[in-house]
CSV table of C-alpha atoms in Angstrom, one decimal:
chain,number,residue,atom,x,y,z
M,202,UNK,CA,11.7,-17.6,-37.2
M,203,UNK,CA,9.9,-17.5,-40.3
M,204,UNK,CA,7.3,-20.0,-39.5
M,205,UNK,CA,6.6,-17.5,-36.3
M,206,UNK,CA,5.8,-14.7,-38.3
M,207,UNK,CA,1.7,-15.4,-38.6
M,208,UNK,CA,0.9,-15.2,-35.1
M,209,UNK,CA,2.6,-11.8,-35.0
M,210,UNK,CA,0.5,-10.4,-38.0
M,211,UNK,CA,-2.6,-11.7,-36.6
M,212,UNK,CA,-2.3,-10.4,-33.6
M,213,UNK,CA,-1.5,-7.0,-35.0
M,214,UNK,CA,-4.3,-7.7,-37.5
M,215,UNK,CA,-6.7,-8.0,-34.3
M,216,UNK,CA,-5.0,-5.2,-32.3
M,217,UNK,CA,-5.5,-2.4,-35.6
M,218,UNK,CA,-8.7,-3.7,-35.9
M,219,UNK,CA,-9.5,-2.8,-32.4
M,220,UNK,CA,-7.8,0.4,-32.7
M,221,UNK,CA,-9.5,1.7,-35.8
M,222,UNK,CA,-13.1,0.8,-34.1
M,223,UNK,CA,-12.2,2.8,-31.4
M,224,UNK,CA,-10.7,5.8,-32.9
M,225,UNK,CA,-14.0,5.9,-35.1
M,226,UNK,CA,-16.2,6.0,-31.8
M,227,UNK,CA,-14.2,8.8,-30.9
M,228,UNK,CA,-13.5,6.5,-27.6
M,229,UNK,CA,-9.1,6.8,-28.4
M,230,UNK,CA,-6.9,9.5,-28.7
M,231,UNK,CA,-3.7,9.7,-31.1
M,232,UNK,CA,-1.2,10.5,-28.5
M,233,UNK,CA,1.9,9.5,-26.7
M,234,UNK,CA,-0.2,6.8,-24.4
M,235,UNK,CA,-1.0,5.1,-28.0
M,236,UNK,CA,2.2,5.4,-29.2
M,237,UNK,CA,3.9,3.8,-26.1
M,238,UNK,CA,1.0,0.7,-25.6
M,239,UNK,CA,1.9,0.4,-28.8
M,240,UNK,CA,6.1,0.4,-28.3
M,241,UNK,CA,5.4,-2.2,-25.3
M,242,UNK,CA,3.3,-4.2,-27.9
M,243,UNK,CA,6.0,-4.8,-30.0
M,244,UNK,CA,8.5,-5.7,-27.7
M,245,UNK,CA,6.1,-8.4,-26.6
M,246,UNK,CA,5.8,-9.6,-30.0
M,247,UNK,CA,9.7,-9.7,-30.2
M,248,UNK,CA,9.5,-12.2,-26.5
M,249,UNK,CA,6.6,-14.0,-27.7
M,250,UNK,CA,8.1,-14.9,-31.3
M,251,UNK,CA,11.6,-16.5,-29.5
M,252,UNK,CA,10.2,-17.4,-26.2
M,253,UNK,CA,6.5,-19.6,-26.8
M,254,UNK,CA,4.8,-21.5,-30.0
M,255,UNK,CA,3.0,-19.8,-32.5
M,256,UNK,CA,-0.6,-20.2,-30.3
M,257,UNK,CA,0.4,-18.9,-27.6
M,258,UNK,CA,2.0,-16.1,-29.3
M,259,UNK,CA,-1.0,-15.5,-31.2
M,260,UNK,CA,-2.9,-15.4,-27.6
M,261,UNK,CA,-0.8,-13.7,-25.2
M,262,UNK,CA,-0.1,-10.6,-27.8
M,263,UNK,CA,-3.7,-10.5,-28.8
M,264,UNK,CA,-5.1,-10.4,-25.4
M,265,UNK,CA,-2.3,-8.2,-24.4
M,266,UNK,CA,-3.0,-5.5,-27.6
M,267,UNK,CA,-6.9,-5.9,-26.3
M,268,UNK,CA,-6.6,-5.6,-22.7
M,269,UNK,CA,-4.5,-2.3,-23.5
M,270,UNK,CA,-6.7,-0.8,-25.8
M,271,UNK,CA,-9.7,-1.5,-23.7
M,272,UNK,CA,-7.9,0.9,-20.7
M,273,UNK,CA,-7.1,3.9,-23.4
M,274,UNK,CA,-10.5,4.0,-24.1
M,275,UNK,CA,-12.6,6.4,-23.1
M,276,UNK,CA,-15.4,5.6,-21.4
M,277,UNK,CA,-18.8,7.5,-23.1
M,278,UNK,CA,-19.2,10.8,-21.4
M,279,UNK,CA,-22.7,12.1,-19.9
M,280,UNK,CA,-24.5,15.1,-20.6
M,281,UNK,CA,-23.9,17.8,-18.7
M,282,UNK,CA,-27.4,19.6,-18.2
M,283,UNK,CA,-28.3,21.2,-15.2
M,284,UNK,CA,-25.8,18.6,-13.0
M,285,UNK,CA,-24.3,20.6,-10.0
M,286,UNK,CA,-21.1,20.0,-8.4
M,287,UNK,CA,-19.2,21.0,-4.9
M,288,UNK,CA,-15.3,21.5,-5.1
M,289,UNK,CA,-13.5,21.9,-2.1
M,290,UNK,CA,-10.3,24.3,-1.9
M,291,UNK,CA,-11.1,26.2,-4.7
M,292,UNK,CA,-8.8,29.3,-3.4
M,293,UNK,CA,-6.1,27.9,-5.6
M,294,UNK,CA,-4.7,25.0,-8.1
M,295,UNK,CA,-7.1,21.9,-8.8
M,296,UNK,CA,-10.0,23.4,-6.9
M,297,UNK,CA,-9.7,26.4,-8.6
M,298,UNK,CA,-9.1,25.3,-11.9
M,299,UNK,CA,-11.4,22.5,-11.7
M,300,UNK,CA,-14.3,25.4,-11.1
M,301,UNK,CA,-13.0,27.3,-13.8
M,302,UNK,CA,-13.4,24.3,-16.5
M,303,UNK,CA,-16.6,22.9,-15.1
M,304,UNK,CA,-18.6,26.4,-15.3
M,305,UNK,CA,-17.3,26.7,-18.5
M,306,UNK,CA,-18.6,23.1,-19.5
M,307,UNK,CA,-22.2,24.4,-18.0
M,308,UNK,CA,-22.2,22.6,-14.7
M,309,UNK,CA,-23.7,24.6,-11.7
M,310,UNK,CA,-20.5,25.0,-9.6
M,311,UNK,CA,-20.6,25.2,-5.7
M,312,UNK,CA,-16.9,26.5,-4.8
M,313,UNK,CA,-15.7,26.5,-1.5
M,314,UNK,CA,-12.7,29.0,-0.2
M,315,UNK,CA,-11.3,29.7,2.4
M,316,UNK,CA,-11.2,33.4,2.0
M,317,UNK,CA,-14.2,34.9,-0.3
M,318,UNK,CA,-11.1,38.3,-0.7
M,319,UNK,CA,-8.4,35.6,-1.7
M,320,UNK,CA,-7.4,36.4,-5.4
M,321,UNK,CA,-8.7,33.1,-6.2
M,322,UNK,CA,-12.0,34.4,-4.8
M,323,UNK,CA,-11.3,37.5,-6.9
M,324,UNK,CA,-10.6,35.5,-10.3
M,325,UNK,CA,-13.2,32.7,-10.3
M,326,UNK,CA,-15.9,35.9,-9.8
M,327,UNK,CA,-14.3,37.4,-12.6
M,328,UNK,CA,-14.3,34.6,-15.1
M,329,UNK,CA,-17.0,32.7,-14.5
M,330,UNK,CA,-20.8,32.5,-15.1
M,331,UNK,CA,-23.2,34.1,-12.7
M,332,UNK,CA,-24.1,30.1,-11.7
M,333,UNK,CA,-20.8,29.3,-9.8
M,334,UNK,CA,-21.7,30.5,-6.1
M,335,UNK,CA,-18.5,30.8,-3.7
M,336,UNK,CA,-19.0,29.5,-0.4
M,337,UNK,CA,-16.4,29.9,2.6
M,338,UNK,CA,-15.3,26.9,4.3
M,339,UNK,CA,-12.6,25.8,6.8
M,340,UNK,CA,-12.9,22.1,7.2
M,341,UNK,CA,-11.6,23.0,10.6
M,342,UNK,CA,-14.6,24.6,11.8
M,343,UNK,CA,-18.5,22.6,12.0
M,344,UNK,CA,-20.5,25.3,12.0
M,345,UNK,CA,-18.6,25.9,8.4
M,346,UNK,CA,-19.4,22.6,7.0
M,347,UNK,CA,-22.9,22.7,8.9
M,348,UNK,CA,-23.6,26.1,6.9
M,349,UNK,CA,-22.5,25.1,3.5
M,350,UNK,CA,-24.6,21.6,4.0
M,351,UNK,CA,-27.5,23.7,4.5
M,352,UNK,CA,-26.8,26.3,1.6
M,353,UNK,CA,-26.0,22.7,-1.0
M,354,UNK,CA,-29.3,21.7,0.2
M,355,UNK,CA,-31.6,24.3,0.0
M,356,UNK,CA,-30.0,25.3,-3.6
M,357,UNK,CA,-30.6,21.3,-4.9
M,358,UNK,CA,-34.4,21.0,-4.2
M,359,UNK,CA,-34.9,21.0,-7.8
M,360,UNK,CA,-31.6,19.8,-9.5
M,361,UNK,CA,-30.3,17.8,-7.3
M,362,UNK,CA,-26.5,17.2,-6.4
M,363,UNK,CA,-24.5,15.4,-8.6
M,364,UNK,CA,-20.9,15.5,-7.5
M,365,UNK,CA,-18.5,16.4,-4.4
M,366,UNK,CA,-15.0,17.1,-5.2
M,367,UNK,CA,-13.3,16.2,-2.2
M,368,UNK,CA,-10.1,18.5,-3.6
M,369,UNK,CA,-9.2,21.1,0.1
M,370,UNK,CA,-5.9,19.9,2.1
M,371,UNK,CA,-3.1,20.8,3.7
M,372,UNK,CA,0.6,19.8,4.6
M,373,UNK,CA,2.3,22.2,7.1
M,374,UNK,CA,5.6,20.6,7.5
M,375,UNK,CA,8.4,19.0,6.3
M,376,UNK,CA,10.2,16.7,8.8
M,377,UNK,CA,11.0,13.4,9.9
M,378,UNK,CA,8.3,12.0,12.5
M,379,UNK,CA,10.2,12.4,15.3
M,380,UNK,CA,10.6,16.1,14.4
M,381,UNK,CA,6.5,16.7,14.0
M,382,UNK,CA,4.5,18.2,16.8
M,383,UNK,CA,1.3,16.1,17.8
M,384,UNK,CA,-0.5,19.1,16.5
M,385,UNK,CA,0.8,19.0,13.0
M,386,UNK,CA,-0.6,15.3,12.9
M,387,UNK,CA,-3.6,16.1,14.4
M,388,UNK,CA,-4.4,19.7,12.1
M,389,UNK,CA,-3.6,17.4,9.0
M,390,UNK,CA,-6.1,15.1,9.8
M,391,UNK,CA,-8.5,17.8,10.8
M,392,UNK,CA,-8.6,19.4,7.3
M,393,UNK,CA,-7.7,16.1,5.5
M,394,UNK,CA,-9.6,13.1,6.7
M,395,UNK,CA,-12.0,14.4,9.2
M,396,UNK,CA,-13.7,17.7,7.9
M,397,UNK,CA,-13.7,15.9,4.4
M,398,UNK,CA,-15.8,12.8,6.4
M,399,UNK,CA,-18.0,15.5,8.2
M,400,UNK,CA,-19.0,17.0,5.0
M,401,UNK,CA,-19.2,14.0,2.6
M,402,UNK,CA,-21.4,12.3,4.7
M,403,UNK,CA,-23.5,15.3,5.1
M,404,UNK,CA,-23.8,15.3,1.8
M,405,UNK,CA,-24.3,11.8,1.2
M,406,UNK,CA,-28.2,11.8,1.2
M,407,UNK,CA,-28.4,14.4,-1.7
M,408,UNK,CA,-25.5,12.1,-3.5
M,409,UNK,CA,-27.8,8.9,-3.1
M,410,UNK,CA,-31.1,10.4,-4.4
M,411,UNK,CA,-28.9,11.4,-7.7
M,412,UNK,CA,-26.7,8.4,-7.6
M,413,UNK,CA,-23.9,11.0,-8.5
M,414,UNK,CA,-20.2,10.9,-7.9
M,415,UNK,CA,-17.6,11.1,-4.6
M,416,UNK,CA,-14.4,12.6,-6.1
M,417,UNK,CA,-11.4,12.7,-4.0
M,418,UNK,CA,-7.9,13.9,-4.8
M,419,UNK,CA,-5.2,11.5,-2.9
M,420,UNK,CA,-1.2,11.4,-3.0
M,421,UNK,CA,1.1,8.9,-3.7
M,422,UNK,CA,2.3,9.6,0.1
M,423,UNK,CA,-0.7,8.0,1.0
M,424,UNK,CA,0.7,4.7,-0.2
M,425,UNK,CA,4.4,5.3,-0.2
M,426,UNK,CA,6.3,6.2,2.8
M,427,UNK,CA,8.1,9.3,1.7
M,428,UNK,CA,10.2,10.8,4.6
M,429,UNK,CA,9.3,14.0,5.9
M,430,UNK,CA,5.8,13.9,5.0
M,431,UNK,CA,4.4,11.3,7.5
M,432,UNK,CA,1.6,13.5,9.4
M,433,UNK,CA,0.2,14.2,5.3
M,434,UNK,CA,0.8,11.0,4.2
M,435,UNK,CA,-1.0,9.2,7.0
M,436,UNK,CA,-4.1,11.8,6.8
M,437,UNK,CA,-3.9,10.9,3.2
M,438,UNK,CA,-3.6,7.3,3.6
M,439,UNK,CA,-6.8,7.0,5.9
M,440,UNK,CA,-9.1,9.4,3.7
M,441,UNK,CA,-7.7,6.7,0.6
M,442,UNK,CA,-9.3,3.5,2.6
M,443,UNK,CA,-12.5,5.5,3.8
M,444,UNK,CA,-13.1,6.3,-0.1
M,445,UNK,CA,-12.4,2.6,-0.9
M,446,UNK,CA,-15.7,1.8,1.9
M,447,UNK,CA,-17.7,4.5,0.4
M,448,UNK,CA,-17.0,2.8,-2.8
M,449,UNK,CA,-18.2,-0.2,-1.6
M,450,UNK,CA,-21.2,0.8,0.7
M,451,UNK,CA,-22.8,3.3,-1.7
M,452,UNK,CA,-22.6,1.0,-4.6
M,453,UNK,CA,-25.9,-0.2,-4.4
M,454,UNK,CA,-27.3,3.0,-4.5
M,455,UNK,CA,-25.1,4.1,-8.0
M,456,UNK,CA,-22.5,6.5,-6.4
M,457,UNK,CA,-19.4,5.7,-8.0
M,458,UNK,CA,-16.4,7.1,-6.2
M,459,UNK,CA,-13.1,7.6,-7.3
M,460,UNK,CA,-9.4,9.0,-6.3
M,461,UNK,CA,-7.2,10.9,-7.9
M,462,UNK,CA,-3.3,10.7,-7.4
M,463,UNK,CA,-1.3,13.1,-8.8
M,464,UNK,CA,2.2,13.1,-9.2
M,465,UNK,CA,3.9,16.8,-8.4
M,466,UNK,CA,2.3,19.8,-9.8
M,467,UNK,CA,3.1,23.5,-9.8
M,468,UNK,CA,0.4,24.6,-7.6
M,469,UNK,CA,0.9,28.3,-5.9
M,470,UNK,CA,1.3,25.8,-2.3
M,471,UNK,CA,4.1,24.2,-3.7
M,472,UNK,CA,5.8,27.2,-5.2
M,473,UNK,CA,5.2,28.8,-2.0
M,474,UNK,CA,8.9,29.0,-0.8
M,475,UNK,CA,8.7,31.9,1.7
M,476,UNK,CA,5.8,29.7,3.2
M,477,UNK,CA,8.0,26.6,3.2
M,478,UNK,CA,10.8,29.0,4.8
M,479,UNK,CA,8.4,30.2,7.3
M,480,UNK,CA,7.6,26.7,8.5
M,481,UNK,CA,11.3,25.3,8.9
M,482,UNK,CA,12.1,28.5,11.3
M,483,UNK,CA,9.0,27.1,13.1
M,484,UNK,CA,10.1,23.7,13.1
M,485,UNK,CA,13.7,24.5,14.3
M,486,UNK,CA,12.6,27.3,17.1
M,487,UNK,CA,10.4,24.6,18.4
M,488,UNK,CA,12.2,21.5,18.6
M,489,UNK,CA,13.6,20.7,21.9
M,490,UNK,CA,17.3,21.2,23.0
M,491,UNK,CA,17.8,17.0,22.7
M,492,UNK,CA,16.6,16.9,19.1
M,493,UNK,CA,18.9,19.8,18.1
M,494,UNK,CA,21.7,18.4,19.3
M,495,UNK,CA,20.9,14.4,17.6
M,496,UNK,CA,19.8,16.0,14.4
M,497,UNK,CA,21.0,18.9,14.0
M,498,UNK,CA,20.1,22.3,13.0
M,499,UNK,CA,21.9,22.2,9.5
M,500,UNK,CA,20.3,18.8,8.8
M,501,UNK,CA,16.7,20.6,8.6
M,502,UNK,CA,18.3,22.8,6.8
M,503,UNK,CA,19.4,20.1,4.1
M,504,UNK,CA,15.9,18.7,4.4
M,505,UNK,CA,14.5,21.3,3.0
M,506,UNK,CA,17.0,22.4,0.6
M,507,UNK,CA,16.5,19.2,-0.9
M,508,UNK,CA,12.6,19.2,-1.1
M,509,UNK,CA,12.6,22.5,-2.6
M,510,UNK,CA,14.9,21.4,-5.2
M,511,UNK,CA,13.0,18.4,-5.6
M,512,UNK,CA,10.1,20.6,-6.7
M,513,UNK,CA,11.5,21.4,-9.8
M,514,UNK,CA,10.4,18.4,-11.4
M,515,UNK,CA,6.7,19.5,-11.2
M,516,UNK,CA,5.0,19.8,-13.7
M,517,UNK,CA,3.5,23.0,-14.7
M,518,UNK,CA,0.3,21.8,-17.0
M,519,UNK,CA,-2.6,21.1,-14.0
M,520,UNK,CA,-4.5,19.9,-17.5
M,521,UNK,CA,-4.4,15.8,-16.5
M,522,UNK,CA,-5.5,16.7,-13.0
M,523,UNK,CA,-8.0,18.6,-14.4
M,524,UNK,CA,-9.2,16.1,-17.0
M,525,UNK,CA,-9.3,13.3,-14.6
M,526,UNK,CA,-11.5,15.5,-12.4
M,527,UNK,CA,-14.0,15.8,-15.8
M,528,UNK,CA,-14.1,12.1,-16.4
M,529,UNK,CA,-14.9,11.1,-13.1
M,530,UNK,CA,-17.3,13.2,-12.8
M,531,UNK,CA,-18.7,12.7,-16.3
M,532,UNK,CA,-18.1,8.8,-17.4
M,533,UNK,CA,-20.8,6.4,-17.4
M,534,UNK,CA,-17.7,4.0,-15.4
M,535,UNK,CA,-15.2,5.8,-14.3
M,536,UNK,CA,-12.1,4.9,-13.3
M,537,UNK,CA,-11.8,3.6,-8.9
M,538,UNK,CA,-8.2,5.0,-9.3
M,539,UNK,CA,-6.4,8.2,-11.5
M,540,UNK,CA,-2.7,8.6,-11.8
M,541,UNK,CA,-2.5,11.7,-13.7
M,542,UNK,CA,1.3,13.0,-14.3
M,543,UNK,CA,4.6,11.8,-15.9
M,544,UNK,CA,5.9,8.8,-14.0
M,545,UNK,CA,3.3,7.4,-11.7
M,546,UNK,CA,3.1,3.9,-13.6
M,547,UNK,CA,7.2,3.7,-13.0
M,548,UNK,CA,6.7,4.3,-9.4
M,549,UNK,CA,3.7,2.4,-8.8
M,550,UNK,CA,5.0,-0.5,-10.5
M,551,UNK,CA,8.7,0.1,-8.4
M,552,UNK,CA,6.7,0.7,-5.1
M,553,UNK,CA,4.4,-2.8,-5.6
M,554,UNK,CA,6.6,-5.2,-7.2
M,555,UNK,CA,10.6,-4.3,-6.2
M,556,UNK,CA,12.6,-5.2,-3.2
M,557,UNK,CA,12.2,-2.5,-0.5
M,558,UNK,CA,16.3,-1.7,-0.9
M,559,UNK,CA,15.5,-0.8,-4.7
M,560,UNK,CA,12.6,1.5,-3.5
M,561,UNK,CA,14.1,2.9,-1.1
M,562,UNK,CA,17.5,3.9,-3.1
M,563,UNK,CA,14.9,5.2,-6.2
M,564,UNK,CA,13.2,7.3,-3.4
M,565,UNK,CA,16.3,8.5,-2.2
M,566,UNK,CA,17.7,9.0,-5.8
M,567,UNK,CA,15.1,12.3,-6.8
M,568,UNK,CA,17.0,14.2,-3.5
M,569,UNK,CA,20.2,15.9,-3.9
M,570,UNK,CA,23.0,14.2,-2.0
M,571,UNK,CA,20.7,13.1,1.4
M,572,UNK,CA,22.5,13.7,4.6
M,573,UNK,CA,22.8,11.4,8.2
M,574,UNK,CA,21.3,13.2,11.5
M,575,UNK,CA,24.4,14.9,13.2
M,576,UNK,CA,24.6,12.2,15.9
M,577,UNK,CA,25.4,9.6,13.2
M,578,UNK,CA,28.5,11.2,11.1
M,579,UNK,CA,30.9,9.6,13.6
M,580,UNK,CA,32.3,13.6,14.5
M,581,UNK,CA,31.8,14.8,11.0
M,582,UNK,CA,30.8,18.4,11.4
M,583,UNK,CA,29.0,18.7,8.0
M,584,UNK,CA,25.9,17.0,6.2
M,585,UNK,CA,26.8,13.7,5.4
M,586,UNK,CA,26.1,11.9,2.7
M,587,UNK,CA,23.8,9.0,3.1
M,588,UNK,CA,25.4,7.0,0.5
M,589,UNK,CA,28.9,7.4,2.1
M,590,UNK,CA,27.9,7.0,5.9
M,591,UNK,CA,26.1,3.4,4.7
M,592,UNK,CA,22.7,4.0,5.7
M,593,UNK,CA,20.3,6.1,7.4
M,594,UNK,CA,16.9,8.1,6.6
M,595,UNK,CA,15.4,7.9,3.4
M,596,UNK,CA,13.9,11.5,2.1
M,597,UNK,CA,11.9,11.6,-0.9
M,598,UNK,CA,10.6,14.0,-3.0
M,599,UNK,CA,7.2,15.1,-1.9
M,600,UNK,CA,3.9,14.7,-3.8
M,601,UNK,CA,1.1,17.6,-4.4
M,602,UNK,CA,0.5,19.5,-1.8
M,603,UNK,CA,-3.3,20.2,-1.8
């Protein structure tokens, strides 16, 4: 093993080198990402010293210490001058404390709400500079989005517009696809994919002439199938491939456009329980007689039982949404893709690269004891549990809800 050690400490040699540039440039941060590329480094080293010859260990852990690095830094930041910015949905959470940090950074700051009395309304007047202007929009509505294309325009004649933060959305239900209306799918996709086209490409002249930035935040449920939130998840999964065209139409012209997927964050919509209470009695008094009796009242009940519980491994901090917000906005290349939040490599990596039965039992593993629809517990007059009964739905914990 002896004879192996000089790859090791060249590589290492090579990967501190690296690291010591960086952190001069100001371009890396001491941190728990460090620390961990840096725990995964080493356990490479340990493979590489047992499993391949001392060049290819020398290569693999050098290029593997590099090509971590390189995606910790940070990429240079831009001034921030006179650059203005839309946010959407800045009533509450991202939107609203997106607006918060960027007037404070010096941006011009274009919010949209959907109530200029909310409290949001109320605080963003009170704490920020006299150059944030609140706008009211419902995505819903055209001659909303037509208004606050022309206010963005006539108020950019000099500066310009640098970047739309495609941040408003909305999830109304909790429930297996069978269980959602036509409506729900439809008003998701309303707020979701299609006001958010209608006003980004009504804004898309102004974002050309500036070569600015498209931010949009997404949701893991956009890419994963997590039960009960189909008619979000599918709004969300359409608005995710129409940012990937933009991306690739509006290149040539220097937009750079990039999505941001959260994992689950303490937003005042997810901690809205009476809201989510409100929205099962909906669902229950309007689900017709045959459903009732196949699924059964106490399984919606369980449903949602189990997402609310599931909420309690959001995260409070909105800070990385936040931050990913700032450098997409303010990189000279930022990033196509941002998974802010605890977790999201873990369940990317478990989503992309495991069997589906291993994804689905992970998925199935943040809910508290998952229940079969009445019809299928063989007379059983309670919830039962999906892990006795054999199979049956898989329900996941939900991601932000916008």
């Amino acid at each position: 093993m002896e004879r192996w050690s000089w790859p090791s400490g060249g590589a290492w040699l090579l990967v501190a080198a690296r690291a010591l540039l960086q952190l001069l440039r100001s371009d890396l941060r001491l941190g728990r990402p460090l620390l961990a590329v840096l725990a995964l480094l080493a356990a490479l080293d340990w493979l590489c010293q047992r499993l391949l010859p001392p060049p290819a260990a020398l290569a693999v852990l050098a290029a593997a210490g590099w090509v971590a690095l390189s995606r910790l830094a940070r990429s240079p930041r831009l001034p921030v001058a006179t650059r203005v910015v839309l946010i959407t949905g800045c009533d509450t959470g991202f939107g609203k404390e997106a607006a918060k940090k960027l007037d404070a950074m010096g941006f011009m700051v274009l919010a949209t709400v959907l109530d200029l009395d909310s409290s949001g309304s109320l605080e963003l007047r009170a704490c920020c500079s006299s150059r944030l202007k609140l706008l009211q929009l419902d995505l819903t509505k055209p001659e909303d989005i037509s208004r606050v294309l022309e206010f963005t325009k006539a108020h950019t004649i000099n500066s310009g517009l640098w970047g739309l933060v495609n941040n408003a959305g909305t999830n109304n239900v909790v429930a297996n696809v069978e269980l959602s209306s036509e409506a729900t799918f439809r008003h998701c996709m309303e707020v979701n994919f299609f006001g958010t086209l209608e006003l980004t490409r009504g804004l898309l002249p102004l974002l050309r002439r500036s070569s600015g930035r498209i931010v949009t935040l997404g949701s893991p449920a956009g890419d994963m199938p997590f039960p009960g939130l189909a008619a979000y998840g599918t709004s969300k999964a359409a608005m995710g491939l129409l940012m990937d065209s933009f991306s690739c139409e509006l290149l040539p012209w220097g937009v750079k456009v990039s999505t941001i997927k959260p994992s689950c964050f303490k937003t005042e919509s997810v901690l809205n329980v009476d809201y989510w209470e409100e929205r099962k009695q909906l669902l229950l008094a309007t689900m017709s007689q045959e459903l009732l009796q196949d699924y059964g009242e106490d399984y919606v009940e369980h449903l949602h039982k189990a997402f609310l519980q599931s909420l309690s491994l959001a995260v409070a901090d909105l800070s990385p949404v936040i931050d990913a917000i700032t450098d997409a906005l303010l990189a000279a290349q930022p990033r196509h893709r941002y998974y802010p939040g605890p977790g999201m490599g873990v369940m990317y990596f478990i989503h992309y690269y495991l069997p589906e039965a291993l994804r689905r039992r992970f998925l199935q593993s943040f809910f508290n004891n998952p229940c079969l629809p009445r019809a299928l517990r063989s007379g059983q007059p309670g919830p039962t549990p999906v892990q006795e009964a054999g199979q049956g739905p898989d329900l996941s914990p939900t991601p932000r809800v916008a």
